[in-house]
Tab-separated table of C-alpha atoms and ligand atoms in Angstrom:
chain	number	residue	atom	x	y	z
V	1	UNK	CA	-0.819	52.934	6.288
V	2	UNK	CA	-1.028	55.312	3.329
V	3	UNK	CA	2.152	57.275	2.839
V	4	UNK	CA	3.632	59.699	0.364
V	5	UNK	CA	7.357	59.727	-0.200
V	6	UNK	CA	8.808	62.684	-2.064
V	7	UNK	CA	12.373	62.704	-3.370
V	8	UNK	CA	13.843	66.121	-4.030
V	9	UNK	CA	16.716	65.398	-6.390
V	10	UNK	CA	14.527	62.784	-8.053
V	11	UNK	CA	16.800	62.257	-11.064
V	12	UNK	CA	20.068	62.377	-9.096
V	13	UNK	CA	22.511	59.539	-8.538
V	14	UNK	CA	21.501	58.841	-4.963
V	15	UNK	CA	17.850	58.491	-5.911
V	16	UNK	CA	18.272	56.047	-8.764
V	17	UNK	CA	21.340	54.221	-7.483
V	18	UNK	CA	20.332	53.684	-3.853
V	19	UNK	CA	16.857	54.892	-2.959
V	20	UNK	CA	14.727	53.458	-5.756
V	21	UNK	CA	16.427	50.039	-5.624
V	22	UNK	CA	15.992	50.049	-1.824
V	23	UNK	CA	12.288	50.849	-2.127
V	24	UNK	CA	11.912	48.186	-4.751
V	25	UNK	CA	13.519	45.631	-2.413
V	26	UNK	CA	11.175	46.759	0.362
V	27	UNK	CA	8.242	46.141	-1.962
V	28	UNK	CA	9.637	42.765	-2.995
V	29	UNK	CA	10.038	41.796	0.672
V	30	UNK	CA	6.443	42.884	1.330
V	31	UNK	CA	7.694	45.413	3.832
V	32	UNK	CA	6.503	48.543	2.084
V	33	UNK	CA	3.148	49.577	3.538
V	34	UNK	CA	0.415	49.289	0.946
V	35	UNK	CA	-1.080	52.374	-0.621
V	36	UNK	CA	2.106	54.375	-0.955
V	37	UNK	CA	2.912	56.969	-3.582
V	38	UNK	CA	6.466	57.848	-4.514
V	39	UNK	CA	7.008	61.242	-6.088
V	40	UNK	CA	10.269	62.278	-7.711
V	41	UNK	CA	10.842	65.982	-8.001
V	42	UNK	CA	13.449	67.553	-10.274
V	43	UNK	CA	14.122	70.512	-12.540
V	44	UNK	CA	13.324	69.172	-15.984
V	45	UNK	CA	10.024	68.494	-17.658
V	46	UNK	CA	8.973	64.804	-17.827
V	47	UNK	CA	5.768	62.858	-17.574
V	48	UNK	CA	5.188	60.096	-15.008
V	49	UNK	CA	5.642	57.616	-17.837
V	50	UNK	CA	8.976	59.098	-18.889
V	51	UNK	CA	10.214	59.025	-15.319
V	52	UNK	CA	9.169	55.388	-14.930
V	53	UNK	CA	11.080	54.573	-18.072
V	54	UNK	CA	14.127	56.428	-16.743
V	55	UNK	CA	14.044	54.346	-13.555
V	56	UNK	CA	13.420	51.132	-15.466
V	57	UNK	CA	16.542	51.740	-17.523
V	58	UNK	CA	18.572	52.546	-14.438
V	59	UNK	CA	17.615	49.249	-12.809
V	60	UNK	CA	19.774	47.585	-15.449
V	61	UNK	CA	22.785	48.861	-13.465
V	62	UNK	CA	21.664	47.217	-10.237
V	63	UNK	CA	23.176	43.840	-9.375
V	64	UNK	CA	21.234	41.098	-11.190
V	65	UNK	CA	19.582	39.478	-8.147
V	66	UNK	CA	18.136	42.853	-7.213
V	67	UNK	CA	16.648	43.705	-10.597
V	68	UNK	CA	12.872	43.579	-10.956
V	69	UNK	CA	11.092	41.226	-13.318
V	70	UNK	CA	8.659	42.906	-15.746
V	71	UNK	CA	5.751	42.049	-13.494
V	72	UNK	CA	7.528	43.380	-10.418
V	73	UNK	CA	8.549	46.560	-12.184
V	74	UNK	CA	4.989	47.180	-13.313
V	75	UNK	CA	3.826	46.971	-9.683
V	76	UNK	CA	6.627	49.256	-8.542
V	77	UNK	CA	6.127	51.738	-11.382
V	78	UNK	CA	2.459	52.103	-10.484
V	79	UNK	CA	3.612	53.899	-7.308
V	80	UNK	CA	6.002	56.241	-9.136
V	81	UNK	CA	5.125	59.808	-10.060
V	82	UNK	CA	7.108	62.757	-11.292
V	83	UNK	CA	6.771	66.497	-10.820
V	84	UNK	CA	8.851	69.335	-12.207
V	85	UNK	CA	9.839	71.865	-9.571
V	86	UNK	CA	12.025	74.927	-9.501
V	87	UNK	CA	13.121	74.808	-5.885
V	88	UNK	CA	13.258	78.569	-5.567
V	89	UNK	CA	9.645	79.103	-6.685
V	90	UNK	CA	7.029	79.318	-3.905
V	91	UNK	CA	4.183	78.420	-6.272
V	92	UNK	CA	5.847	75.122	-7.060
V	93	UNK	CA	5.710	74.221	-3.366
V	94	UNK	CA	2.077	75.284	-3.292
V	95	UNK	CA	1.509	72.868	-6.194
V	96	UNK	CA	3.247	70.110	-4.266
V	97	UNK	CA	1.074	70.833	-1.243
V	98	UNK	CA	-2.061	70.515	-3.377
V	99	UNK	CA	-0.794	67.198	-4.724
V	100	UNK	CA	-0.163	65.915	-1.196
V	101	UNK	CA	-3.390	67.347	0.248
V	102	UNK	CA	-5.492	65.673	-2.427
V	103	UNK	CA	-4.941	62.384	-0.757
V	104	UNK	CA	-4.001	63.529	2.706
V	105	UNK	CA	-1.945	60.420	3.494
V	106	UNK	CA	-1.203	59.640	7.133
V	107	UNK	CA	2.475	60.305	6.556
V	108	UNK	CA	4.434	62.349	4.051
V	109	UNK	CA	8.186	61.834	3.997
V	110	UNK	CA	10.115	64.550	2.182
V	111	UNK	CA	13.558	63.220	1.331
V	112	UNK	CA	16.159	65.851	0.447
V	113	UNK	CA	18.448	63.895	-1.859
V	114	UNK	CA	19.826	67.105	-3.325
V	115	UNK	CA	23.053	68.984	-2.885
V	116	UNK	CA	23.170	70.105	0.769
V	117	UNK	CA	23.604	73.653	-0.515
V	118	UNK	CA	19.858	73.523	-1.234
V	119	UNK	CA	18.724	72.215	2.171
V	120	UNK	CA	18.070	75.576	3.741
V	121	UNK	CA	16.257	76.989	0.692
V	122	UNK	CA	14.051	73.914	0.461
V	123	UNK	CA	13.228	73.868	4.176
V	124	UNK	CA	12.364	77.563	4.216
V	125	UNK	CA	10.087	77.134	1.239
V	126	UNK	CA	8.468	74.054	2.750
V	127	UNK	CA	7.768	76.071	5.890
V	128	UNK	CA	6.255	78.948	3.915
V	129	UNK	CA	4.053	76.580	1.961
V	130	UNK	CA	2.790	74.987	5.187
V	131	UNK	CA	4.457	71.697	4.289
V	132	UNK	CA	5.596	71.092	7.860
V	133	UNK	CA	2.513	69.763	9.622
V	134	UNK	CA	2.900	67.004	12.227
V	135	UNK	CA	2.369	64.228	9.655
V	136	UNK	CA	5.348	65.463	7.617
V	137	UNK	CA	8.905	64.181	8.076
V	138	UNK	CA	11.988	65.563	6.439
V	139	UNK	CA	14.948	63.316	5.622
V	140	UNK	CA	18.333	64.954	5.201
V	141	UNK	CA	21.162	63.203	3.415
V	142	UNK	CA	24.770	63.763	4.310
V	143	UNK	CA	26.954	65.751	4.039
V	144	UNK	CA	25.128	67.847	6.615
V	145	UNK	CA	27.357	70.857	6.494
V	146	UNK	CA	30.970	71.378	5.758
V	147	UNK	CA	31.998	72.455	9.226
V	148	UNK	CA	30.344	73.318	12.533
V	149	UNK	CA	29.054	76.675	11.379
V	150	UNK	CA	27.413	75.397	8.202
V	151	UNK	CA	25.925	72.425	10.072
V	152	UNK	CA	24.504	74.792	12.681
V	153	UNK	CA	23.040	76.965	9.940
V	154	UNK	CA	21.271	73.963	8.384
V	155	UNK	CA	20.010	72.877	11.806
V	156	UNK	CA	18.839	76.404	12.604
V	157	UNK	CA	16.691	76.513	9.466
V	158	UNK	CA	15.457	72.935	9.864
V	159	UNK	CA	14.469	73.560	13.490
V	160	UNK	CA	12.706	76.820	12.581
V	161	UNK	CA	10.439	74.820	10.277
V	162	UNK	CA	10.302	71.312	11.748
V	163	UNK	CA	10.238	69.815	15.215
V	164	UNK	CA	13.348	67.716	15.966
V	165	UNK	CA	11.090	64.642	15.939
V	166	UNK	CA	10.283	65.365	12.294
V	167	UNK	CA	13.954	65.581	11.237
V	168	UNK	CA	15.562	62.342	10.033
V	169	UNK	CA	19.291	62.874	9.484
V	170	UNK	CA	20.703	59.943	7.572
V	171	UNK	CA	23.935	58.208	8.340
V	172	UNK	CA	23.472	55.137	6.202
V	173	UNK	CA	25.958	53.151	8.301
V	174	UNK	CA	23.375	53.107	11.085
V	175	UNK	CA	21.072	51.201	8.760
V	176	UNK	CA	23.554	48.390	8.190
V	177	UNK	CA	22.418	45.157	9.846
V	178	UNK	CA	25.828	44.714	11.474
V	179	UNK	CA	25.460	48.015	13.246
V	180	UNK	CA	22.095	47.060	14.672
V	181	UNK	CA	23.704	43.840	15.769
V	182	UNK	CA	26.230	45.825	17.699
V	183	UNK	CA	23.370	47.126	19.851
V	184	UNK	CA	22.039	43.589	20.173
V	185	UNK	CA	25.459	42.217	21.091
V	186	UNK	CA	26.026	44.808	23.773
V	187	UNK	CA	22.558	45.297	25.225
V	188	UNK	CA	20.693	42.110	24.354
V	189	UNK	CA	23.347	39.846	25.885
V	190	UNK	CA	24.884	40.009	29.340
V	191	UNK	CA	28.040	38.167	28.315
V	192	UNK	CA	30.266	41.009	27.183
V	193	UNK	CA	29.182	43.836	29.470
V	194	UNK	CA	31.543	42.977	32.361
V	195	UNK	CA	34.419	42.862	29.869
V	196	UNK	CA	33.430	46.000	27.964
V	197	UNK	CA	35.795	48.364	29.738
V	198	UNK	CA	39.356	49.481	30.229
V	199	UNK	CA	40.232	46.642	32.617
V	200	UNK	CA	39.723	44.020	29.882
V	201	UNK	CA	40.071	45.872	26.588
V	202	UNK	CA	43.473	46.970	25.304
V	203	UNK	CA	42.319	48.970	22.280
V	204	UNK	CA	39.572	49.244	19.703
V	205	UNK	CA	40.071	49.632	15.967
V	206	UNK	CA	37.446	50.797	13.525
V	207	UNK	CA	38.410	50.314	9.870
V	208	UNK	CA	36.265	51.449	6.951
V	209	UNK	CA	38.348	50.453	3.955
V	210	UNK	CA	37.328	50.853	0.341
V	211	UNK	CA	38.969	49.385	-2.700
V	212	UNK	CA	37.369	51.894	-5.052
V	213	UNK	CA	38.819	55.289	-5.833
V	214	UNK	CA	36.809	58.475	-6.098
V	215	UNK	CA	35.505	57.474	-9.531
V	216	UNK	CA	33.593	60.282	-11.204
V	217	UNK	CA	32.917	62.127	-7.929
V	218	UNK	CA	36.290	63.914	-7.943
V	219	UNK	CA	34.739	67.382	-7.718
V	220	UNK	CA	32.561	66.520	-4.710
V	221	UNK	CA	35.268	64.520	-3.018
V	222	UNK	CA	37.955	67.130	-3.418
V	223	UNK	CA	36.011	69.665	-1.376
V	224	UNK	CA	35.185	67.015	1.210
V	225	UNK	CA	38.040	64.591	1.888
V	226	UNK	CA	38.052	61.405	3.938
V	227	UNK	CA	37.747	63.149	7.301
V	228	UNK	CA	34.454	64.814	6.431
V	229	UNK	CA	33.237	62.024	4.145
V	230	UNK	CA	33.718	59.055	6.483
V	231	UNK	CA	35.177	59.928	9.891
V	232	UNK	CA	32.951	62.828	10.998
V	233	UNK	CA	29.872	60.690	10.471
V	234	UNK	CA	30.182	56.945	9.848
V	235	UNK	CA	33.292	56.190	11.929
V	236	UNK	CA	32.232	58.405	14.837
V	237	UNK	CA	28.753	56.908	14.863
V	238	UNK	CA	30.273	53.438	15.114
V	239	UNK	CA	32.552	54.629	17.878
V	240	UNK	CA	29.603	55.965	19.868
V	241	UNK	CA	27.809	52.643	19.598
V	242	UNK	CA	30.862	50.770	20.812
V	243	UNK	CA	31.597	53.150	23.675
V	244	UNK	CA	28.147	54.280	24.869
V	245	UNK	CA	26.708	53.382	28.254
V	246	UNK	CA	23.636	51.133	28.248
V	247	UNK	CA	20.638	53.343	27.442
V	248	UNK	CA	17.696	53.173	29.846
V	249	UNK	CA	15.308	52.175	27.040
V	250	UNK	CA	15.469	51.373	23.345
V	251	UNK	CA	13.917	54.744	22.500
V	252	UNK	CA	15.563	57.092	20.068
V	253	UNK	CA	16.332	59.809	22.571
V	254	UNK	CA	17.583	57.454	25.272
V	255	UNK	CA	20.054	56.047	22.749
V	256	UNK	CA	21.003	59.378	21.285
V	257	UNK	CA	21.568	60.911	24.736
V	258	UNK	CA	24.148	58.192	25.434
V	259	UNK	CA	25.807	58.596	22.039
V	260	UNK	CA	26.075	62.328	22.590
V	261	UNK	CA	27.835	61.754	25.928
V	262	UNK	CA	30.470	59.702	24.139
V	263	UNK	CA	31.042	62.412	21.550
V	264	UNK	CA	31.412	64.948	24.349
V	265	UNK	CA	33.935	62.698	26.077
V	266	UNK	CA	36.240	62.381	23.066
V	267	UNK	CA	39.608	63.945	23.728
V	268	UNK	CA	39.713	67.280	21.887
V	269	UNK	CA	42.505	67.796	19.390
V	270	UNK	CA	45.092	70.581	19.424
V	271	UNK	CA	47.528	71.429	16.607
V	272	UNK	CA	50.206	69.334	18.405
V	273	UNK	CA	48.012	66.281	18.927
V	274	UNK	CA	46.772	66.447	15.324
V	275	UNK	CA	50.383	66.208	14.161
V	276	UNK	CA	51.056	63.351	16.581
V	277	UNK	CA	47.843	61.318	16.513
V	278	UNK	CA	46.507	61.662	12.974
V	279	UNK	CA	47.915	60.410	9.702
V	280	UNK	CA	46.432	61.672	6.456
V	281	UNK	CA	47.271	60.230	3.080
V	282	UNK	CA	46.494	60.493	-0.616
V	283	UNK	CA	46.687	57.580	-3.034
V	284	UNK	CA	49.131	57.399	-5.875
V	285	UNK	CA	48.911	55.058	-8.836
V	286	UNK	CA	49.037	51.399	-7.899
V	287	UNK	CA	47.468	48.015	-8.447
V	288	UNK	CA	44.062	46.938	-7.232
V	289	UNK	CA	42.864	43.375	-7.859
V	290	UNK	CA	45.746	42.910	-10.288
V	291	UNK	CA	44.799	45.941	-12.392
V	292	UNK	CA	46.759	49.186	-12.600
V	293	UNK	CA	44.784	52.181	-11.338
V	294	UNK	CA	45.593	55.903	-11.481
V	295	UNK	CA	46.556	58.065	-8.547
V	296	UNK	CA	44.107	60.515	-6.992
V	297	UNK	CA	45.610	63.500	-8.792
V	298	UNK	CA	44.939	61.818	-12.139
V	299	UNK	CA	41.266	61.103	-11.401
V	300	UNK	CA	38.680	63.071	-13.395
V	301	UNK	CA	37.557	66.396	-11.942
V	302	UNK	CA	40.357	66.455	-9.348
V	303	UNK	CA	42.201	69.805	-9.430
V	304	UNK	CA	45.946	69.757	-10.083
V	305	UNK	CA	48.072	69.742	-6.955
V	306	UNK	CA	45.106	68.941	-4.674
V	307	UNK	CA	46.014	68.247	-1.039
V	308	UNK	CA	42.719	66.518	-0.333
V	309	UNK	CA	43.134	63.471	1.921
V	310	UNK	CA	41.833	60.110	0.704
V	311	UNK	CA	43.045	58.291	3.824
V	312	UNK	CA	42.888	59.119	7.512
V	313	UNK	CA	43.999	57.213	10.597
V	314	UNK	CA	43.194	58.720	13.980
V	315	UNK	CA	44.128	57.778	17.521
V	316	UNK	CA	41.708	59.104	20.076
V	317	UNK	CA	40.455	58.371	23.582
V	318	UNK	CA	37.108	58.480	25.306
V	319	UNK	CA	37.703	60.342	28.514
V	320	UNK	CA	35.489	58.685	31.084
V	321	UNK	CA	35.726	55.984	33.762
V	322	UNK	CA	34.913	53.123	31.440
V	323	UNK	CA	37.447	53.947	28.753
V	324	UNK	CA	40.199	56.147	30.219
V	325	UNK	CA	43.525	55.291	28.585
V	326	UNK	CA	42.104	52.865	25.974
V	327	UNK	CA	43.166	53.920	22.463
V	328	UNK	CA	40.414	54.057	19.856
V	329	UNK	CA	41.883	53.944	16.357
V	330	UNK	CA	39.731	55.045	13.435
V	331	UNK	CA	40.897	54.434	9.899
V	332	UNK	CA	39.344	54.948	6.499
V	333	UNK	CA	40.610	55.248	2.968
V	334	UNK	CA	39.895	54.930	-0.724
V	335	UNK	CA	41.924	52.588	-2.912
V	336	UNK	CA	43.016	50.409	-0.021
V	337	UNK	CA	43.965	46.757	-0.344
V	338	UNK	CA	40.422	45.470	-0.075
V	339	UNK	CA	36.869	46.482	0.769
V	340	UNK	CA	36.677	45.615	4.386
V	341	UNK	CA	34.823	47.389	7.145
V	342	UNK	CA	35.154	46.028	10.622
V	343	UNK	CA	35.512	46.852	14.276
V	344	UNK	CA	38.163	44.945	16.182
V	345	UNK	CA	38.010	44.834	19.958
V	346	UNK	CA	41.426	43.731	21.171
V	347	UNK	CA	41.339	42.300	24.674
V	348	UNK	CA	44.243	42.390	27.097
V	349	UNK	CA	46.766	39.554	27.219
V	350	UNK	CA	46.601	36.938	29.956
V	351	UNK	CA	48.263	38.358	33.078
V	352	UNK	CA	50.572	35.367	33.566
V	353	UNK	CA	51.191	33.014	30.618
V	354	UNK	CA	51.655	29.363	31.549
V	355	UNK	CA	51.612	27.806	28.086
V	356	UNK	CA	54.759	27.690	25.998
V	357	UNK	CA	55.063	29.530	22.692
V	358	UNK	CA	52.092	31.285	21.220
V	359	UNK	CA	50.623	33.979	23.315
V	360	UNK	CA	47.959	36.013	21.657
V	361	UNK	CA	45.297	38.206	23.145
V	362	UNK	CA	41.654	37.464	22.415
V	363	UNK	CA	39.846	39.645	19.991
V	364	UNK	CA	36.293	40.165	18.914
V	365	UNK	CA	35.815	41.174	15.301
V	366	UNK	CA	32.545	42.783	14.331
V	367	UNK	CA	32.373	42.478	10.550
V	368	UNK	CA	30.305	45.102	8.766
V	369	UNK	CA	31.063	44.310	5.141
V	370	UNK	CA	31.490	42.635	2.771
V	371	UNK	CA	30.457	39.907	5.241
V	372	UNK	CA	28.165	40.631	8.116
V	373	UNK	CA	29.199	38.632	11.145
V	374	UNK	CA	31.139	38.179	14.339
V	375	UNK	CA	34.386	36.388	15.033
V	376	UNK	CA	35.695	35.657	18.508
V	377	UNK	CA	39.376	34.770	18.406
V	378	UNK	CA	40.627	32.442	21.119
V	379	UNK	CA	43.594	30.177	21.771
V	380	UNK	CA	43.006	26.448	22.033
V	381	UNK	CA	44.967	23.244	22.655
V	382	UNK	CA	45.241	21.206	19.467
V	383	UNK	CA	45.002	17.981	21.398
V	384	UNK	CA	48.252	16.532	20.000
V	385	UNK	CA	50.668	14.272	21.825
V	386	UNK	CA	53.273	16.898	22.611
V	387	UNK	CA	53.197	19.874	24.847
V	388	UNK	CA	52.467	22.055	21.870
V	389	UNK	CA	51.952	25.760	21.766
V	390	UNK	CA	48.311	26.763	21.776
V	391	UNK	CA	46.778	27.425	18.383
V	392	UNK	CA	44.625	30.370	17.392
V	393	UNK	CA	41.022	29.458	16.548
V	394	UNK	CA	37.929	31.500	16.029
V	395	UNK	CA	34.233	31.193	16.641
V	396	UNK	CA	32.588	32.549	13.537
V	397	UNK	CA	29.060	33.729	13.200
V	398	UNK	CA	27.742	34.610	9.762
V	399	UNK	CA	24.503	36.569	10.071
V	400	UNK	CA	23.632	36.163	6.401
V	401	UNK	CA	23.537	32.413	7.012
V	402	UNK	CA	21.899	32.645	10.429
V	403	UNK	CA	19.037	34.825	9.161
V	404	UNK	CA	18.993	34.190	5.384
V	405	UNK	CA	15.621	35.710	4.621
V	406	UNK	CA	15.653	38.592	7.068
V	407	UNK	CA	18.557	40.821	6.053
V	408	UNK	CA	17.623	44.139	4.556
V	409	UNK	CA	19.970	46.732	3.115
V	410	UNK	CA	20.812	49.975	4.911
V	411	UNK	CA	18.728	52.305	2.757
V	412	UNK	CA	15.799	49.915	2.735
V	413	UNK	CA	15.833	49.822	6.507
V	414	UNK	CA	16.202	53.580	6.881
V	415	UNK	CA	13.468	54.392	4.375
V	416	UNK	CA	11.068	52.034	6.121
V	417	UNK	CA	11.983	53.576	9.476
V	418	UNK	CA	11.402	57.090	8.129
V	419	UNK	CA	7.980	56.045	6.838
V	420	UNK	CA	7.167	54.430	10.192
V	421	UNK	CA	8.545	57.411	12.158
V	422	UNK	CA	11.235	55.433	14.013
V	423	UNK	CA	14.138	57.746	14.830
V	424	UNK	CA	16.528	55.299	16.540
V	425	UNK	CA	18.823	54.982	13.539
V	426	UNK	CA	18.927	58.670	12.676
V	427	UNK	CA	21.294	61.305	13.965
V	428	UNK	CA	20.098	64.101	16.248
V	429	UNK	CA	21.267	67.669	15.592
V	430	UNK	CA	23.296	67.889	18.809
V	431	UNK	CA	25.179	64.668	17.984
V	432	UNK	CA	25.951	65.926	14.534
V	433	UNK	CA	27.162	69.310	15.772
V	434	UNK	CA	29.280	67.722	18.490
V	435	UNK	CA	30.945	65.535	15.867
V	436	UNK	CA	31.800	68.672	13.887
V	437	UNK	CA	33.127	70.321	17.045
V	438	UNK	CA	35.568	67.436	17.435
V	439	UNK	CA	36.587	67.468	13.767
V	440	UNK	CA	37.144	71.201	13.410
V	441	UNK	CA	40.536	71.528	15.123
V	442	UNK	CA	41.775	68.798	12.772
V	443	UNK	CA	40.621	70.732	9.716
V	444	UNK	CA	42.179	73.912	11.134
V	445	UNK	CA	45.499	72.240	11.865
V	446	UNK	CA	45.670	70.752	8.362
V	447	UNK	CA	44.960	74.093	6.801
V	448	UNK	CA	48.039	75.542	8.430
V	449	UNK	CA	50.215	72.506	7.679
V	450	UNK	CA	52.375	72.874	4.541
V	451	UNK	CA	53.250	69.151	4.507
V	452	UNK	CA	49.978	67.952	3.025
V	453	UNK	CA	48.888	64.304	2.967
V	454	UNK	CA	51.380	61.452	2.796
V	455	UNK	CA	51.399	59.441	-0.421
V	456	UNK	CA	50.422	55.762	-0.447
V	457	UNK	CA	50.198	53.300	-3.286
V	458	UNK	CA	46.708	52.335	-4.431
V	459	UNK	CA	46.101	48.775	-3.257
V	460	UNK	CA	48.108	49.170	-0.042
V	461	UNK	CA	46.871	49.763	3.511
V	462	UNK	CA	47.735	53.469	3.488
V	463	UNK	CA	50.904	55.352	4.398
V	464	UNK	CA	53.396	53.447	6.589
V	465	UNK	CA	52.948	56.194	9.191
V	466	UNK	CA	49.514	54.681	9.941
V	467	UNK	CA	51.230	51.502	11.156
V	468	UNK	CA	53.675	53.564	13.167
V	469	UNK	CA	50.737	55.354	14.826
V	470	UNK	CA	49.473	52.153	16.428
V	471	UNK	CA	52.922	50.590	16.866
V	472	UNK	CA	53.730	53.459	19.220
V	473	UNK	CA	51.220	51.938	21.667
V	474	UNK	CA	52.576	48.425	21.050
V	475	UNK	CA	49.596	47.594	18.777
V	476	UNK	CA	49.162	46.590	15.168
V	477	UNK	CA	46.283	46.897	12.708
V	478	UNK	CA	44.276	43.729	12.236
V	479	UNK	CA	45.930	42.799	8.917
V	480	UNK	CA	49.374	43.106	10.486
V	481	UNK	CA	48.643	40.918	13.516
Z	501	LIG	C1	29.428	57.507	1.656
Z	501	LIG	C2	30.635	58.246	1.164
Z	501	LIG	O1	28.841	58.163	2.753
Z	501	LIG	O2	29.807	56.196	2.046
Z	501	LIG	C3	31.315	57.509	0.041
Z	501	LIG	O3	30.243	59.556	0.731
Z	501	LIG	C4	31.616	56.091	0.453
Z	501	LIG	O4	32.507	58.169	-0.352
Z	501	LIG	C5	30.374	55.424	1.003
Z	501	LIG	O5	32.079	55.390	-0.677
Z	501	LIG	C6	30.696	54.059	1.579
Z	501	LIG	O6	29.510	53.418	1.906
Z	501	LIG	P1	29.427	51.828	1.926
Z	501	LIG	O7	28.064	51.557	2.444
Z	501	LIG	O8	29.653	51.379	0.524
Z	501	LIG	O9	30.513	51.389	2.838
């Protein structure tokens, strides 16, 4: 299938750090449909050759096993083209249309890897230039808006130009293999469904922990913060996949209808519940992997006295029959003890313990990264001579080992899906707006709160108040259990 893939923001970080390496991997895995052209669009003047050279140099920063050989790069580079565009100039869109029409590929994917401030301008211009026909798809990178109003404004412009079926809103977490496995675990197996409810589950914890700080993105991050950067999108998307009802089919809208219901069932926050059920933090200097690291306020491009949160822990509930009363804890942060993203489903304790000593509830750990796997924690008899306490054991499944040649990265998967027109792993406008609706009272409450975020040492698990948040319900975070 011939396709054209156009990257607006063609010289930006996202394009060379994530998108080009992902496309290269897709080519290496023979997954990229033949006959594709990749066009990078940006402000400055360069030839195709100069752009290819720019990308070739950037590949040096990719991890060694993912770097192309000379022969591979030559094949990849043959697909790469470059075009200078001033995004406010209608004639530049007309020129792009001519370039695309010349070949009239079956599919043209227009990927907006620019600042979101440009999304509406670009979409309007695309519409005026007639670059919105049924074979065209538009991919929008997060952050999609800053709050409900700005998200609605983007969606209003996008929907004036494109049909919802042409709009591919990226949440790259949905492209992670572990997240697709969550669907498989829940709806491809009958085992867990009878247990997947309030009667058997005590609480659910979603942790997206990063070891890195904000690096050189201080200016972007400071106007965003952890709530908008990770919770509004990635953590809530994971929550919907854990909590959703079984969809009637595996079609995009059947799945997204169920996810939307979950978002609508989340308990809304008030100023009082924000103060009670949310902990926000900001890292101070500390030690990560044995090395001293600066605090957030000393990072480059971070304004003095910033009250931007780099850590958030939230306690929420899904208000429906399946989940009433079950706490869902969401937690994310920069400069935490380790890079570790996982979902822990804590089951209830046995109703009447008959074994001496150890009593520990079962838990299912869905590991997103760095490993991609499942652990089911049980108690077992050690088989010794005495009447010993039961010992904790776990059944471990490592998907990288189980399917060594099949795993593809999140962006690779999402780019291939966008080219193929599969919307399952993309976010619909109503889901995205509902997520903002839930987040907004939190942002409002923080704005009126003079206390600001709580400090935590880089390399720790966040402010102690985050432990107190779960301890209140008699729970503990996974690393404290
Ligand atoms: C992005 C955030 O969406 O996700 C970043 O903007 C964050 O701040 C990143 O570092 C984390 O993604 P991953 O795939 O490395 O967990």
